[in-house]
JSON list of C-alpha atoms in Angstrom, two decimals:
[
{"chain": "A", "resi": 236, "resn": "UNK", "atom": "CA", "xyz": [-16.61, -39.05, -11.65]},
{"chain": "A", "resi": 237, "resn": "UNK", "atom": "CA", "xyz": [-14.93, -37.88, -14.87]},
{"chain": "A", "resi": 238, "resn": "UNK", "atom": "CA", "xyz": [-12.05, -38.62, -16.33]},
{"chain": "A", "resi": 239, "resn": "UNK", "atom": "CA", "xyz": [-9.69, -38.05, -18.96]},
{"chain": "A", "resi": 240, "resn": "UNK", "atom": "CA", "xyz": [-6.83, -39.57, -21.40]},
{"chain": "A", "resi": 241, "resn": "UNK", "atom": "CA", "xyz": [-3.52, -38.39, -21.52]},
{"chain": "A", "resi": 242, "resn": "UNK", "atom": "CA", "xyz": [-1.29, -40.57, -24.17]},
{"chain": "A", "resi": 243, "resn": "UNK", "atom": "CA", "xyz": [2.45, -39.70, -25.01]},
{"chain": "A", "resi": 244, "resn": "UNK", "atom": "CA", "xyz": [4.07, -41.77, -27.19]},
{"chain": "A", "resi": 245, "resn": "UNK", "atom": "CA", "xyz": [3.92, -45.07, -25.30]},
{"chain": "A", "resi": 246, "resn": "UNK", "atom": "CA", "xyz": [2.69, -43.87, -21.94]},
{"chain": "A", "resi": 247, "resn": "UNK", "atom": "CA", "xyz": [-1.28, -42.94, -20.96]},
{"chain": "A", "resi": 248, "resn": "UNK", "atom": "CA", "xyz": [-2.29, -41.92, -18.20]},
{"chain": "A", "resi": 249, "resn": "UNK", "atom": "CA", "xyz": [-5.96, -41.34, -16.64]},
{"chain": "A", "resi": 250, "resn": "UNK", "atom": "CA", "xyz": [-6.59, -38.94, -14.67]},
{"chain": "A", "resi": 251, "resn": "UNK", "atom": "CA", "xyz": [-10.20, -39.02, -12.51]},
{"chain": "A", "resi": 252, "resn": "UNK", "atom": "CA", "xyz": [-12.16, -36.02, -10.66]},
{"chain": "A", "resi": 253, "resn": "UNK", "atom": "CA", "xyz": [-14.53, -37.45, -7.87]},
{"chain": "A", "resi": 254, "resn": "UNK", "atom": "CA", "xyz": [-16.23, -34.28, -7.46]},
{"chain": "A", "resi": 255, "resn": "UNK", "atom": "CA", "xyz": [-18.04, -35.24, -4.64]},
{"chain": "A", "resi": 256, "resn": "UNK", "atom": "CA", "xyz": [-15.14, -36.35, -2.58]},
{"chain": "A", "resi": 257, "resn": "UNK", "atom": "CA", "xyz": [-13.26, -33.26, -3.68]},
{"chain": "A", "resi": 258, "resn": "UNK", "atom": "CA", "xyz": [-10.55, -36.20, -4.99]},
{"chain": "A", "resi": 259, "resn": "UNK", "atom": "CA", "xyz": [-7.75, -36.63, -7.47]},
{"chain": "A", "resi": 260, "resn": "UNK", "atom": "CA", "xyz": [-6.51, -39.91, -9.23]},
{"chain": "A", "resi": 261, "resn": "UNK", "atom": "CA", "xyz": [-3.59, -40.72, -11.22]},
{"chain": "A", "resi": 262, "resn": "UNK", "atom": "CA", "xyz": [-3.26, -43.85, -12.74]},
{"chain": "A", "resi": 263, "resn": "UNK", "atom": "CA", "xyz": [-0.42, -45.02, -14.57]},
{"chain": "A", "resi": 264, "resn": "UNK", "atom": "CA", "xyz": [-1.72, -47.10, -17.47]},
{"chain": "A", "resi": 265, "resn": "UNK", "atom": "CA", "xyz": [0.99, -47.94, -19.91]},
{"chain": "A", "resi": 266, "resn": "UNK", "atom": "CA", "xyz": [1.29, -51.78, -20.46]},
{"chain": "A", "resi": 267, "resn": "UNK", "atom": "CA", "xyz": [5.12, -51.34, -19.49]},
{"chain": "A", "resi": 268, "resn": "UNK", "atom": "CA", "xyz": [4.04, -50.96, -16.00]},
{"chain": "A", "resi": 269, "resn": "UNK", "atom": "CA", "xyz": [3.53, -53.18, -14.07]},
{"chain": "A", "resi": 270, "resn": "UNK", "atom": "CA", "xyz": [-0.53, -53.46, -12.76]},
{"chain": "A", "resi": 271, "resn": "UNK", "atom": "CA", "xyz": [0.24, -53.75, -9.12]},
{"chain": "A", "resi": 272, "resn": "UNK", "atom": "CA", "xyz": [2.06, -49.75, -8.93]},
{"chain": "A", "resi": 273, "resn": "UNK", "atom": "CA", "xyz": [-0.39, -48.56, -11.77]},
{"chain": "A", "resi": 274, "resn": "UNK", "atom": "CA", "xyz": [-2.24, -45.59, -9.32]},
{"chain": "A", "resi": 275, "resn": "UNK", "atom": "CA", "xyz": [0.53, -42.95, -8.79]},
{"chain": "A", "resi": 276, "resn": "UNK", "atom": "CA", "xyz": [-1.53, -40.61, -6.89]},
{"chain": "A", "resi": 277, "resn": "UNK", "atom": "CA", "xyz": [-5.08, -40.60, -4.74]},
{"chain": "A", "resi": 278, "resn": "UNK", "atom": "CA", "xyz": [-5.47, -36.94, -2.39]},
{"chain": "A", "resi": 279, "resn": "UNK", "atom": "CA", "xyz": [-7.25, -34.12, -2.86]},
{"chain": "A", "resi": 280, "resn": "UNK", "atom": "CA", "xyz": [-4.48, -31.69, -4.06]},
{"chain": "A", "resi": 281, "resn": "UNK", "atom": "CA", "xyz": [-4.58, -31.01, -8.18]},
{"chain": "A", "resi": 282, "resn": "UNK", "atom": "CA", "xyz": [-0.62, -29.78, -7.76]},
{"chain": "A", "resi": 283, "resn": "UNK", "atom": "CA", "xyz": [0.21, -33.36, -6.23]},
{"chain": "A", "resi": 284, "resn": "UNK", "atom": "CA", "xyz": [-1.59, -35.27, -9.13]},
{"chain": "A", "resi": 285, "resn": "UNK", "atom": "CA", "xyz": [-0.65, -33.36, -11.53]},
{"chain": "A", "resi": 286, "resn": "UNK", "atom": "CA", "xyz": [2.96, -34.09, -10.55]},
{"chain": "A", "resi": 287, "resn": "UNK", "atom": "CA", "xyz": [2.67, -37.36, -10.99]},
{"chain": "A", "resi": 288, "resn": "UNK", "atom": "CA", "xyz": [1.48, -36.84, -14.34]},
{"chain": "A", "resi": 289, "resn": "UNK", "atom": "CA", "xyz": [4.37, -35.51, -15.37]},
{"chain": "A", "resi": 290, "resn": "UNK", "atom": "CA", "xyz": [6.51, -38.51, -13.79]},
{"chain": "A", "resi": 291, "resn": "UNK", "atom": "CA", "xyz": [4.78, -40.32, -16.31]},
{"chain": "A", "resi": 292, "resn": "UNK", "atom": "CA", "xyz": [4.11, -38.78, -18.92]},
{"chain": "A", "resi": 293, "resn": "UNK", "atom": "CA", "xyz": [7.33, -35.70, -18.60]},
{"chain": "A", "resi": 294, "resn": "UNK", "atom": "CA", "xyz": [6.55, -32.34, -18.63]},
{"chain": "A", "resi": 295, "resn": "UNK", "atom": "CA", "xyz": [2.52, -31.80, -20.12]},
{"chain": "A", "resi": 296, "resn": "UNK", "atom": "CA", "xyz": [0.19, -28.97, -20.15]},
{"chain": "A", "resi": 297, "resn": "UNK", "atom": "CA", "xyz": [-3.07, -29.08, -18.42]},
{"chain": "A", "resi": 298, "resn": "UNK", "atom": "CA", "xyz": [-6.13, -30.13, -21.01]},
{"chain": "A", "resi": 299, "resn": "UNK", "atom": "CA", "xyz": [-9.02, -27.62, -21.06]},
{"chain": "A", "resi": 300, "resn": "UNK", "atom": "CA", "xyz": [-11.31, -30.32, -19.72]},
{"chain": "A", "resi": 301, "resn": "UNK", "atom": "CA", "xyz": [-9.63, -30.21, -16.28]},
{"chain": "A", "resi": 302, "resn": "UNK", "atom": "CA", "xyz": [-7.71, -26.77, -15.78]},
{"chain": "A", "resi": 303, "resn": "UNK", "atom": "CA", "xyz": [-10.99, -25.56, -13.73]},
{"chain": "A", "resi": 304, "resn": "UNK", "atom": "CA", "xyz": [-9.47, -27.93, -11.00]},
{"chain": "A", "resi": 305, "resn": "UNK", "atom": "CA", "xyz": [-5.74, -26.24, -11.40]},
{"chain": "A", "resi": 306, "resn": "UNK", "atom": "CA", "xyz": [-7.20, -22.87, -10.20]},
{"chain": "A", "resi": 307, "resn": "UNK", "atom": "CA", "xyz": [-8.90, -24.29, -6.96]}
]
């Protein structure tokens, strides 16, 4: 699995690749939220989770370390 940081101001976000189960996570983990609604998105489209990246986080680019998945 990898994953990556995202931090903007006062919001982070991780965002994980399970490679083998072709699978996107998004979890919300600034300390104002609440742990029980921290994962924002689990599916296996990158446009979906990316999304709710920028729910979080507003409008981001995509890091280097992931964009491979963007153009799948």
């Amino acid at each position: 699995m990898e994953e990556i940081r995202i931090q903007k101001k006062d919001r982070a976000v991780s965002f994980r690749v399970s490679e083998e189960a072709g699978e996107f996570i998004v979890f919300d983990m600034s300390l104002s939220n609440p742990a029980g609604s921290r994962t924002n998105y689990s599916g296996k489209q990158f446009r979906e989770a990316w999304k709710a990246v920028e729910s979080i986080l507003g409008e981001t680019a995509i890091p280097n370390e992931i964009i491979k998945y963007a153009n799948s």
